[in-house]
mmCIF file of C-alpha atoms and ligand atoms in Angstrom:
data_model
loop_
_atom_site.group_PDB
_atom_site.id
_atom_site.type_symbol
_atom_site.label_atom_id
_atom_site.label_comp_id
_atom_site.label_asym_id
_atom_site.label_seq_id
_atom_site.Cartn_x
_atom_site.Cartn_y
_atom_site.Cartn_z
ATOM 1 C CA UNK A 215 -7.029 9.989 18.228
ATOM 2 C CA UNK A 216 -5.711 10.789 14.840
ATOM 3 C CA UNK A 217 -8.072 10.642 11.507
ATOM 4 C CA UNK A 218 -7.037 8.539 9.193
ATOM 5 C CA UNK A 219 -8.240 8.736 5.383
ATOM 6 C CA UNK A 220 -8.212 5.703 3.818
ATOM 7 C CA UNK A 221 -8.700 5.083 0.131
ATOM 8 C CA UNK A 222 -10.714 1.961 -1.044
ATOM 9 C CA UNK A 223 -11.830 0.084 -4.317
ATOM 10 C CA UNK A 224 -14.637 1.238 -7.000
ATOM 11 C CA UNK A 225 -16.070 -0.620 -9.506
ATOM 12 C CA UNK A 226 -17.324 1.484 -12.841
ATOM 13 C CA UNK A 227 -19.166 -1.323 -13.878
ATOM 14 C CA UNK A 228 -21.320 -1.199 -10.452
ATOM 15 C CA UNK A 229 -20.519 2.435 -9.771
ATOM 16 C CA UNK A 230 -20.045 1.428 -6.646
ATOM 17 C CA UNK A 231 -17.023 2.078 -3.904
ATOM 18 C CA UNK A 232 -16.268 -0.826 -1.378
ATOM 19 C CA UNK A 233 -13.307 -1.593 1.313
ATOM 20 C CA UNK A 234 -12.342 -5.048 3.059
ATOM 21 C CA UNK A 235 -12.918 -4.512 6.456
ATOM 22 C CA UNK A 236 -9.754 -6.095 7.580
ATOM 23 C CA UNK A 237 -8.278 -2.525 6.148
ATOM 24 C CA UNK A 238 -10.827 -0.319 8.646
ATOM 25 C CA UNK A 239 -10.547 -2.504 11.320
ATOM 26 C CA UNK A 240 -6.492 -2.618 11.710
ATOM 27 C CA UNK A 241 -6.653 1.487 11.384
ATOM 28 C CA UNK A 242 -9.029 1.531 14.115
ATOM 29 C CA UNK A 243 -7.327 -1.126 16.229
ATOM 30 C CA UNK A 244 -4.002 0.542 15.785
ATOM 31 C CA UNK A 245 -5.374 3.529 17.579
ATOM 32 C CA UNK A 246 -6.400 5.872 14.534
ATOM 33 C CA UNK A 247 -10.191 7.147 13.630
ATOM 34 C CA UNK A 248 -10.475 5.934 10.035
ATOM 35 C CA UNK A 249 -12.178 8.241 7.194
ATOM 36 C CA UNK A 250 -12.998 6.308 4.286
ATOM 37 C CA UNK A 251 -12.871 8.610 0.959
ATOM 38 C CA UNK A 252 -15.381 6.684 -2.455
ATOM 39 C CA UNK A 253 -12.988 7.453 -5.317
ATOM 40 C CA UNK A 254 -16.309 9.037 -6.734
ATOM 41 C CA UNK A 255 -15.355 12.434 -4.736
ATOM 42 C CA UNK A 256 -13.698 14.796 -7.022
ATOM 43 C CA UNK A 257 -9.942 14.587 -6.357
ATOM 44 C CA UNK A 258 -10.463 18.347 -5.398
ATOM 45 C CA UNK A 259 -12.959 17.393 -2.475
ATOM 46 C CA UNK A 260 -10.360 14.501 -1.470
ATOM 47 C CA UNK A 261 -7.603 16.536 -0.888
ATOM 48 C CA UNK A 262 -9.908 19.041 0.978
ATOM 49 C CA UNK A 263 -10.652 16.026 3.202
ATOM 50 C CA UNK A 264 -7.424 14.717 3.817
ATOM 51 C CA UNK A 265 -6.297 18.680 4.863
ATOM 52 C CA UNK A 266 -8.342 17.969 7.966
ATOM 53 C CA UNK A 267 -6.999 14.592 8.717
ATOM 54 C CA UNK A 268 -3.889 13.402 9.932
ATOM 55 C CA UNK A 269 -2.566 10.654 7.793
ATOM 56 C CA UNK A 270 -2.619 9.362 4.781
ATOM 57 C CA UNK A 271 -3.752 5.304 4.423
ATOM 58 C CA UNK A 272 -3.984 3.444 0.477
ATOM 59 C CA UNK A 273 -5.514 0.351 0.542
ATOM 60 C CA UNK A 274 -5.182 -2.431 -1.804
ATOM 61 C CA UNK A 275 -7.155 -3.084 -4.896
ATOM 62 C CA UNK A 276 -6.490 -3.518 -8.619
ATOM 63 C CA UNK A 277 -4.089 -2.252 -10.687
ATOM 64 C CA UNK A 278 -3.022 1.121 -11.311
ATOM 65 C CA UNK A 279 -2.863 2.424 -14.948
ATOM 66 C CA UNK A 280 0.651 2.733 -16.559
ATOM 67 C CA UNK A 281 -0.474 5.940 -17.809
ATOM 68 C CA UNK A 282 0.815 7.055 -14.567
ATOM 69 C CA UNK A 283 3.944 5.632 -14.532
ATOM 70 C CA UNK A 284 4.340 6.584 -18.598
ATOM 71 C CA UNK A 285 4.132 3.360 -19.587
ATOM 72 C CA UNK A 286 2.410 1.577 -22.688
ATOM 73 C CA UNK A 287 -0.134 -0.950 -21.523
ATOM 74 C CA UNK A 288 1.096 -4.688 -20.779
ATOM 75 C CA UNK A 289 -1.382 -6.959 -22.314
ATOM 76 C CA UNK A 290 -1.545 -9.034 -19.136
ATOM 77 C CA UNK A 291 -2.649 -5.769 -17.289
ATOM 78 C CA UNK A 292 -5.811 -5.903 -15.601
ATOM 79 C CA UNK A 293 -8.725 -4.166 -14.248
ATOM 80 C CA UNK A 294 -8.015 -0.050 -14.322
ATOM 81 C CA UNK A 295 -10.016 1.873 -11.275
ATOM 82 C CA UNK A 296 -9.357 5.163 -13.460
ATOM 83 C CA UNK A 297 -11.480 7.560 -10.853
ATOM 84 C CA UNK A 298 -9.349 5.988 -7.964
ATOM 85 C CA UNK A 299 -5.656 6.182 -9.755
ATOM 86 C CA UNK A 300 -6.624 10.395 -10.313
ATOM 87 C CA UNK A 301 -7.987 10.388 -6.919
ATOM 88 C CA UNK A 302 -4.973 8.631 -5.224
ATOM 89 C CA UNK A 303 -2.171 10.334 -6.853
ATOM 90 C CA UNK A 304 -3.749 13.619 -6.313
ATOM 91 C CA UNK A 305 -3.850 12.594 -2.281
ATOM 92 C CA UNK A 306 0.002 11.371 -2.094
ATOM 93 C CA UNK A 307 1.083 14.837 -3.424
ATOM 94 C CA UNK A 308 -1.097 16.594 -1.443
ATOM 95 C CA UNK A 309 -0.504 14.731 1.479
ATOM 96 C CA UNK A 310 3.114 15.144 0.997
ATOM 97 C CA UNK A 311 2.445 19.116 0.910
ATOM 98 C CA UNK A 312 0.901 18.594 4.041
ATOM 99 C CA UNK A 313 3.385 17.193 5.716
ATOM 100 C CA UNK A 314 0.998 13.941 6.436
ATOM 101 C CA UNK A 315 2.451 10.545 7.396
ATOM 102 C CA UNK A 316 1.618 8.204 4.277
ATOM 103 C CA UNK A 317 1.144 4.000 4.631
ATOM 104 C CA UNK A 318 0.313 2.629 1.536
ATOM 105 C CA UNK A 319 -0.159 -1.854 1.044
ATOM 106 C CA UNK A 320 0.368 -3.299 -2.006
ATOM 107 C CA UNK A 321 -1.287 -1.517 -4.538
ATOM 108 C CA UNK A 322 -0.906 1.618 -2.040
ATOM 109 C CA UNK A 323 2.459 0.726 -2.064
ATOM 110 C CA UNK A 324 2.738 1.056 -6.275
ATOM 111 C CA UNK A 325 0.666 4.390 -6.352
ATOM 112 C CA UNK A 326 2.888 5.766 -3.610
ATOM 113 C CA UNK A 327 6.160 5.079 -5.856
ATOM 114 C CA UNK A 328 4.206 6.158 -9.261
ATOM 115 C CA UNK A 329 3.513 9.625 -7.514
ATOM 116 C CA UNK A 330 6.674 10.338 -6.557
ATOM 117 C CA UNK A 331 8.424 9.463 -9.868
ATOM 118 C CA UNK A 332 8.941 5.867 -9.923
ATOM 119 C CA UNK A 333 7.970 3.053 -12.260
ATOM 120 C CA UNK A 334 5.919 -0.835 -11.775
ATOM 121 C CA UNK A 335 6.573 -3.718 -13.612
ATOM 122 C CA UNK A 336 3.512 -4.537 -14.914
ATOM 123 C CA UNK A 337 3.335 -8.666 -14.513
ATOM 124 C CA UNK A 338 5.923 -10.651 -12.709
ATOM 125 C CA UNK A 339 5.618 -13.600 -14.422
ATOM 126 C CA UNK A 340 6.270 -12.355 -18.288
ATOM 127 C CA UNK A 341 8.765 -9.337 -16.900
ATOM 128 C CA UNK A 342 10.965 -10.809 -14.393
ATOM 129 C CA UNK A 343 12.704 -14.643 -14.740
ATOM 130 C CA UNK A 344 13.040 -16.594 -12.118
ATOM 131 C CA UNK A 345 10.382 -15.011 -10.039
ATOM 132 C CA UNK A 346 8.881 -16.843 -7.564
ATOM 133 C CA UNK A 347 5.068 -17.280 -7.140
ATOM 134 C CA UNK A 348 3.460 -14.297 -6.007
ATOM 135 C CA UNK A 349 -0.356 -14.846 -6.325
ATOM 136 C CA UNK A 350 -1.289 -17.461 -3.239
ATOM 137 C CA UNK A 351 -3.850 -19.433 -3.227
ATOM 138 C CA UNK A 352 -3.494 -20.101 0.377
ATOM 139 C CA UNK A 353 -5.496 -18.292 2.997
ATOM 140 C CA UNK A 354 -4.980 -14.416 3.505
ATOM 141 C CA UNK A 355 -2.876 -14.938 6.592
ATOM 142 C CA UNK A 356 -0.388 -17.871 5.226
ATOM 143 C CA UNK A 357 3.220 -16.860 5.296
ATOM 144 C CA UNK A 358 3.171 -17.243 1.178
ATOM 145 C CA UNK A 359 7.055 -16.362 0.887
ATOM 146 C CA UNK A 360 10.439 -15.017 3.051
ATOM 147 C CA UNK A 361 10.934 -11.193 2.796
ATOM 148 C CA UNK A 362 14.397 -10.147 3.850
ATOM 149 C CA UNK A 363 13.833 -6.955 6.094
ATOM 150 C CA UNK A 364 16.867 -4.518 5.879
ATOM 151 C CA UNK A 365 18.578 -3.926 9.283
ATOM 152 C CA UNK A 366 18.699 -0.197 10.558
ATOM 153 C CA UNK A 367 15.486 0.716 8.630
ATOM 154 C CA UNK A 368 12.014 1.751 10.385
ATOM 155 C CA UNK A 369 10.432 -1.472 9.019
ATOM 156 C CA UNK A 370 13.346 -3.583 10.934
ATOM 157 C CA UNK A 371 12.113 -1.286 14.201
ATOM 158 C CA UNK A 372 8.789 -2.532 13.832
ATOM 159 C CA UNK A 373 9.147 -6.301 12.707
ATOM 160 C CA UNK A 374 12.759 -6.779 13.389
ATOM 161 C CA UNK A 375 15.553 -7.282 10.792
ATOM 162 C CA UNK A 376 16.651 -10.040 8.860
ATOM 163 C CA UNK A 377 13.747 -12.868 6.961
ATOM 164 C CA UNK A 378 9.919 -12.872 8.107
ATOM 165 C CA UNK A 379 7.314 -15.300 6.248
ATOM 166 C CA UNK A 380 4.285 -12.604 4.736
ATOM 167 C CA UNK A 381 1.672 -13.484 1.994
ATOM 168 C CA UNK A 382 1.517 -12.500 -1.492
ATOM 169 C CA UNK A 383 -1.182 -11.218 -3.660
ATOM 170 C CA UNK A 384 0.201 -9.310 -6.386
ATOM 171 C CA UNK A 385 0.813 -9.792 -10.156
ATOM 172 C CA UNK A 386 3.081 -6.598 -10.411
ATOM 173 C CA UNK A 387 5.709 -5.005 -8.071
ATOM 174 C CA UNK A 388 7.486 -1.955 -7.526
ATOM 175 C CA UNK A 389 10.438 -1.321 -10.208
ATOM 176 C CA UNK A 390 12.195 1.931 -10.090
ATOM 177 C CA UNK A 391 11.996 3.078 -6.719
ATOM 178 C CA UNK A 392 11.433 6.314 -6.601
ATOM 179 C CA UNK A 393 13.537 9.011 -5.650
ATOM 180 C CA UNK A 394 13.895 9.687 -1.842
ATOM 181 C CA UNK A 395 12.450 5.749 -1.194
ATOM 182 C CA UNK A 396 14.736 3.624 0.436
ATOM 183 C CA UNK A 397 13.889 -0.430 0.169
ATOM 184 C CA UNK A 398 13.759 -2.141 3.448
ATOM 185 C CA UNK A 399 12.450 -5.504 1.912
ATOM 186 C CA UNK A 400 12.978 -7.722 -0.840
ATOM 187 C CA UNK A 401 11.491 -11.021 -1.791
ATOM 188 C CA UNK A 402 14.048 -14.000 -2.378
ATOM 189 C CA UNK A 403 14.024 -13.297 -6.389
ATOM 190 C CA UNK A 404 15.149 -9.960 -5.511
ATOM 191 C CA UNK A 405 11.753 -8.026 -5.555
ATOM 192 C CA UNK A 406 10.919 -4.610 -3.890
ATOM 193 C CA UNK A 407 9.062 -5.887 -1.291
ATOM 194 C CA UNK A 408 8.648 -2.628 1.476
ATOM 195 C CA UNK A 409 9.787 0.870 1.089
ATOM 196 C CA UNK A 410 9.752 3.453 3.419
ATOM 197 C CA UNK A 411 11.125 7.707 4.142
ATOM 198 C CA UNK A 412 11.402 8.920 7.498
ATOM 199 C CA UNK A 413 11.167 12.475 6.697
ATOM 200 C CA UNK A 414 8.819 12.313 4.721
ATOM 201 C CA UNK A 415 7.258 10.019 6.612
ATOM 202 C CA UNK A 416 6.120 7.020 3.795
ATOM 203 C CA UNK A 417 5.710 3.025 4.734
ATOM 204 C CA UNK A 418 4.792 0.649 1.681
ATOM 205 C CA UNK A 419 4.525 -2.925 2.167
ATOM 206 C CA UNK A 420 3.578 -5.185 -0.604
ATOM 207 C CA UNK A 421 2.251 -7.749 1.281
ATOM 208 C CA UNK A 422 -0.908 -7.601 3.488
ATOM 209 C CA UNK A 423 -0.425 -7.174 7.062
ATOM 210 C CA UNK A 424 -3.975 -6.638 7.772
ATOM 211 C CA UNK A 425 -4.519 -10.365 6.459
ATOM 212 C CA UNK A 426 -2.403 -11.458 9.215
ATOM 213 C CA UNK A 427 -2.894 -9.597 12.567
ATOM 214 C CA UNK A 428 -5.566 -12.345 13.901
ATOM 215 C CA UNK A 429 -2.768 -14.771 13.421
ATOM 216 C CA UNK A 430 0.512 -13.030 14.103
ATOM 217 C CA UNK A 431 -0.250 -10.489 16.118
ATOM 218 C CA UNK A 432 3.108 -8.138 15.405
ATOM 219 C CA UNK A 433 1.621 -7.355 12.029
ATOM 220 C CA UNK A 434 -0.375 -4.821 13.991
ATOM 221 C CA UNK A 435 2.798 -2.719 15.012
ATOM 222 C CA UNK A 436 2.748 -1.630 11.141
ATOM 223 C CA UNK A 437 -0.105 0.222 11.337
ATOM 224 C CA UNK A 438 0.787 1.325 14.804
ATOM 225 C CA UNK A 439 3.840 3.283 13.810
ATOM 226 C CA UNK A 440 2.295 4.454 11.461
ATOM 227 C CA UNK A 441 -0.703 5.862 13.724
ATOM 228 C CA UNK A 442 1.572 6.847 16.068
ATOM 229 C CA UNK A 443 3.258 8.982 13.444
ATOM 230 C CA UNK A 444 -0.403 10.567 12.484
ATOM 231 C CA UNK A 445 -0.828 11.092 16.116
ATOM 232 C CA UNK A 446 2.645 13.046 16.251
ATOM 233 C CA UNK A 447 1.444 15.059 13.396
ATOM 234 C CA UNK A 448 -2.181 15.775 15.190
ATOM 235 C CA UNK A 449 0.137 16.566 18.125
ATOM 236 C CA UNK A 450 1.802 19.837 16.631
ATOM 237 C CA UNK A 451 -1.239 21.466 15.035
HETATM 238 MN MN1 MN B 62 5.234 -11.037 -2.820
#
């Protein structure tokens, strides 16, 4: 079975590091060994990790600094996880080095883009008019708002094309794709909503499938494919 390093939360405040288990249990379900790596390792102990793994996972969490994108602050930004935005970047390039399969969900998703070049908007509501509500306050596994899934892409393989209902937890979105990213989903009001690369292998959702598998089960084939792909990659070494 492929290993699967998987980035998580850490508070400064606590100094502690912490993952949902919904995250860990998907991995695991989807047929990959998951390796969870504290944003307290040095980015130079990550990356020596993830050389002996297979794939590349970013979990969700708060939001990334703009000093990564080269952006001034937005006042509405909130909490910065500065140890996990060095450690995180540092693993997509590396990864991508590698040759590693990357899945990244919602804030994955942004850090993904960020490392290869591409800007976030910073809070929906302020940047973008006529957005639609973003933040639920419905349960995790509520179909929040449509996405429109892009036919022909790998995301349209694994949910099928045309409008699916996900859920929403995010204050900021993807802006300028980055180069090489192709957008297989978009909310109604026009928001990046998935991404994906086939060679190299990337998959960025903005929603959060592993919120949803108990209750629509084909949120599973996400993380699937993308084991599947880390299994590939385990494969030819
Ligand atoms: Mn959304």
């Amino acid at each position: 079975m492929p290993l699967i390093a998987v980035t998580c939360r850490h508070s400064h405040q606590q100094g502690v590091s912490h993952i949902q288990d919904a995250y860990v249990q998907a991995v695991e379900q989807a047929g990959g060994l998951p390796v969870v790596l504290p944003p307290s390792l040095s980015p130079a102990a990550s990356v020596d990790i993830l050389s002996r793994m297979d794939g590349l996972f970013l979990s969700g969490g708060s939001d990334l600094s703009p000093y990564f994108f080269g952006k001034p602050p937005h006042p509405r930004l909130g909490e910065v996880e500065a140890l996990r935005d060095e450690q995180e970047i540092a693993l997509v390039k590396a990864a991508l080095g590698l040759g590693l399969p990357i899945f990244g969900i919602c804030r994955g998703m942004q850090v993904i883009n960020a490392a290869l070049g591409g800007t976030i908007l910073q809070h929906i509501d302020e940047d973008r008019v006529g957005a639609i509500q973003h933040r639920q306050e419905a349960p995790g596994w509520h179909r929040h708002h449509q996405v429109e899934i892009v036919p022909g892409t790998m995301l349209a393989a694994a949910l099928g094309p045309g409008a699916i209902g996900v859920n929403s937890f995010h204050h900021q979105v993807v802006d300028q794709v980055a180069p090489g990213l192709t957008i297989s989903a978009a909310s109604p009001d026009g928001l990046v909503e998935a991404f994906e690369s086939r060679e190299p292998w990337i998959l960025g959702v903005q929603w959060h499938p592993e919120r949803m598998i108990a209750r629509y089960p084909e949120f599973l084939g996400l993380f699937e494919l993308f084991c599947s792909q880390c299994n590939n990659k385990s494969m030819q070494q």
